[in-house]
Amino acid sequence: MVTTRIPVYLYADDPISHAGIAGQLRPRPEVRVVAADELAEAEVAIVVTDAVTDETVRMLRSLRAEGLQNLVVVATQLNDADLLAVVEIGVAGLVRRSEATAERLVSVVTSAASGDGAVPPDLLGRLLTQVSRVQRQVLAPRGLTFTGLAEREILVLRLVADGFDTAEIAGKLSYSQRTVKNVLHDITSRLHLRNRAHAVAYALRHGLI
């Protein structure tokens, strides 16, 4: 039995779309649609749009700035660039307008509220293809990964985490000790970390190593 309704803020490009989605959600016992002046209470925000435009992106960023971390986009069309744009912002759920039934919306909202993502399988496949292309064509030539760390930075952090000192890391990676120290300095400076231990803790906590 549902005891707590998830408060949901709904934004749409036009009043008809807003009324349509709100009409599907309001009767459901799992969710509670909140008004704009109740935004602070919302756990999930749904943004309804025909296409992901600059205005859509601004709205999503604005909602995140307001503290709403669980975002869902309902869109008529989503091209590959749109997918990357909304994922970069941190959108947790994507729903096609044609598939936006009450059941589907509640399922995606519930997943978002619990910190999980919900993306249609074919869109996920397209997204992974795009991510692979960006990694291959943009990041890899610069020695970077999606973690924001270069490959050698990840290698050094893994060895630090395994308990090796500077000299041992230099020997294993065929680097000079100065290079190892510079790599660690770059990581701690760029990520505003205090020391090696903090860098390792950060990398472990964020699944980087």
Steps between C-alpha positions, in 0.01 A plus 500: 500500500632846407530718808700795369424678176800629305470878452550580130546839337376515142617743233379496139560714191129558459189490724336215308798270557512603865132426546532164323790371709360646823167335427673162475700544818252660743277192543798278577558424869878470451560865409387850595526781245624819667456859381782741413481660845553154654812426295712462813289198598552315171716188485468455124447748216350405165574723201268445203608626159464430129877518445797571722573867428730753663203604714452138613865477599478830689192377688669173596808684625282744688319216675831342600615837630184506716614173655291258296736215415243253365398617153282330240455613139193413294565589136336445164835460328850437629797506264850387593617850592194538727588177679850618580374843607247370752728228634777757552258704712424191706149406388397170661207404279403532134152428366364539148174694485342209310585268792408740782218299654415552865656164581824581319527848653449369853758227441762751378423747780533223760835393353626859492393561862698196611809619314472262206491579130233402247572522127327308217731219378539637147585848631751346739664323207522828307636676806774240549595536133527876544703464818735259325542744210580790733748285692667386178504825305521770767632371832739221404717718270546730801578215739177554693210283611141579605615493862692821442824314571765407245587131466836545673331685787269204552798259490690704759198526731438126480858431607476756783181325612690168496753646745798565273725799567630749245814303415309174457237666281772657285662159456179322409395762245850581370455863604741723689411571860458866403238399241306300759509794741386738224211270407381488859543874541293562186220274628484654846519856366240455227251320723575717807613203710723521805746214447553153352269331748226749421556443126467124540188537716348733240578263213357199686186686607431609142580164346801632309736221603 
